[in-house]
């Protein structure tokens, strides 16, 4: 039993993704949130993956992001 949570800072990107992927609303949710201040509780996820997001992390935040690997 799995559920998928898609996040992005842009509500528009999330709406576009939902439209083109035509996902099962019972299994997939979409949350617009800023990565540094995520509105998601700690320890909620067993697995996290990212596509194209790490290139958007400012150099000043790279040291902080090393802890997520």
PDB file of C-alpha atoms in Angstrom:
ATOM      1  CA  UNK A   1       0.000   0.000   0.000  1.00  0.00           C
ATOM      2  CA  UNK A   2       1.704   3.163  -1.180  1.00  0.00           C
ATOM      3  CA  UNK A   3       0.841   6.772  -1.718  1.00  0.00           C
ATOM      4  CA  UNK A   4       2.765   9.308  -3.764  1.00  0.00           C
ATOM      5  CA  UNK A   5       3.203  12.965  -2.852  1.00  0.00           C
ATOM      6  CA  UNK A   6       4.334  15.356  -5.583  1.00  0.00           C
ATOM      7  CA  UNK A   7       5.717  18.714  -4.467  1.00  0.00           C
ATOM      8  CA  UNK A   8       6.756  21.859  -6.271  1.00  0.00           C
ATOM      9  CA  UNK A   9       6.893  25.528  -5.440  1.00  0.00           C
ATOM     10  CA  UNK A  10       4.592  26.202  -8.424  1.00  0.00           C
ATOM     11  CA  UNK A  11       0.887  25.395  -8.240  1.00  0.00           C
ATOM     12  CA  UNK A  12       0.829  25.714 -12.035  1.00  0.00           C
ATOM     13  CA  UNK A  13       3.454  23.008 -12.528  1.00  0.00           C
ATOM     14  CA  UNK A  14       1.565  20.707 -10.172  1.00  0.00           C
ATOM     15  CA  UNK A  15      -1.708  21.302 -12.041  1.00  0.00           C
ATOM     16  CA  UNK A  16       0.033  20.599 -15.365  1.00  0.00           C
ATOM     17  CA  UNK A  17       1.603  17.413 -13.979  1.00  0.00           C
ATOM     18  CA  UNK A  18      -1.736  16.216 -12.629  1.00  0.00           C
ATOM     19  CA  UNK A  19      -3.347  16.830 -16.019  1.00  0.00           C
ATOM     20  CA  UNK A  20      -0.750  15.093 -18.189  1.00  0.00           C
ATOM     21  CA  UNK A  21      -0.154  12.153 -15.847  1.00  0.00           C
ATOM     22  CA  UNK A  22      -3.852  11.469 -15.161  1.00  0.00           C
ATOM     23  CA  UNK A  23      -3.039   9.852 -11.840  1.00  0.00           C
ATOM     24  CA  UNK A  24      -5.306   8.050  -9.406  1.00  0.00           C
ATOM     25  CA  UNK A  25      -6.440  10.723  -6.927  1.00  0.00           C
ATOM     26  CA  UNK A  26      -6.624   8.100  -4.163  1.00  0.00           C
ATOM     27  CA  UNK A  27      -2.908   7.318  -4.475  1.00  0.00           C
ATOM     28  CA  UNK A  28      -1.331  10.631  -5.557  1.00  0.00           C
ATOM     29  CA  UNK A  29      -1.500  14.015  -3.872  1.00  0.00           C
ATOM     30  CA  UNK A  30       0.025  17.327  -4.936  1.00  0.00           C
ATOM     31  CA  UNK A  31       1.404  19.897  -2.494  1.00  0.00           C
ATOM     32  CA  UNK A  32       2.688  23.346  -3.451  1.00  0.00           C
ATOM     33  CA  UNK A  33       5.429  24.156  -0.948  1.00  0.00           C
ATOM     34  CA  UNK A  34       8.818  25.834  -0.729  1.00  0.00           C
ATOM     35  CA  UNK A  35      11.589  23.292  -0.226  1.00  0.00           C
ATOM     36  CA  UNK A  36      13.257  25.163   2.607  1.00  0.00           C
ATOM     37  CA  UNK A  37      10.037  25.556   4.569  1.00  0.00           C
ATOM     38  CA  UNK A  38       8.048  22.459   3.693  1.00  0.00           C
ATOM     39  CA  UNK A  39       4.603  22.156   5.176  1.00  0.00           C
ATOM     40  CA  UNK A  40       5.011  18.389   5.559  1.00  0.00           C
ATOM     41  CA  UNK A  41       5.602  16.670   8.896  1.00  0.00           C
ATOM     42  CA  UNK A  42       9.005  15.134   9.613  1.00  0.00           C
ATOM     43  CA  UNK A  43       9.400  11.355   9.344  1.00  0.00           C
ATOM     44  CA  UNK A  44       6.381  11.003   7.061  1.00  0.00           C
ATOM     45  CA  UNK A  45       8.222   9.462   4.113  1.00  0.00           C
ATOM     46  CA  UNK A  46      10.054   6.172   3.657  1.00  0.00           C
ATOM     47  CA  UNK A  47      11.563   7.133   0.292  1.00  0.00           C
ATOM     48  CA  UNK A  48      12.213  10.435  -1.495  1.00  0.00           C
ATOM     49  CA  UNK A  49      13.324  10.985  -5.070  1.00  0.00           C
ATOM     50  CA  UNK A  50      13.912  14.133  -7.076  1.00  0.00           C
ATOM     51  CA  UNK A  51      13.909  14.938 -10.760  1.00  0.00           C
ATOM     52  CA  UNK A  52      15.685  18.126 -11.876  1.00  0.00           C
ATOM     53  CA  UNK A  53      15.287  19.860  -8.507  1.00  0.00           C
ATOM     54  CA  UNK A  54      18.824  19.693  -7.173  1.00  0.00           C
ATOM     55  CA  UNK A  55      20.062  21.999  -9.927  1.00  0.00           C
ATOM     56  CA  UNK A  56      17.791  24.689  -8.493  1.00  0.00           C
ATOM     57  CA  UNK A  57      19.354  24.667  -5.014  1.00  0.00           C
ATOM     58  CA  UNK A  58      21.301  27.900  -4.451  1.00  0.00           C
ATOM     59  CA  UNK A  59      25.015  27.417  -3.769  1.00  0.00           C
ATOM     60  CA  UNK A  60      24.518  28.964  -0.314  1.00  0.00           C
ATOM     61  CA  UNK A  61      22.187  26.081   0.616  1.00  0.00           C
ATOM     62  CA  UNK A  62      24.361  23.241  -0.684  1.00  0.00           C
ATOM     63  CA  UNK A  63      25.957  22.480   2.710  1.00  0.00           C
ATOM     64  CA  UNK A  64      22.512  22.166   4.282  1.00  0.00           C
ATOM     65  CA  UNK A  65      21.283  19.852   1.533  1.00  0.00           C
ATOM     66  CA  UNK A  66      24.178  17.398   1.987  1.00  0.00           C
ATOM     67  CA  UNK A  67      22.364  15.946   4.994  1.00  0.00           C
ATOM     68  CA  UNK A  68      19.580  14.589   2.814  1.00  0.00           C
ATOM     69  CA  UNK A  69      21.761  12.183   0.843  1.00  0.00           C
TER      70      UNK A  69
END
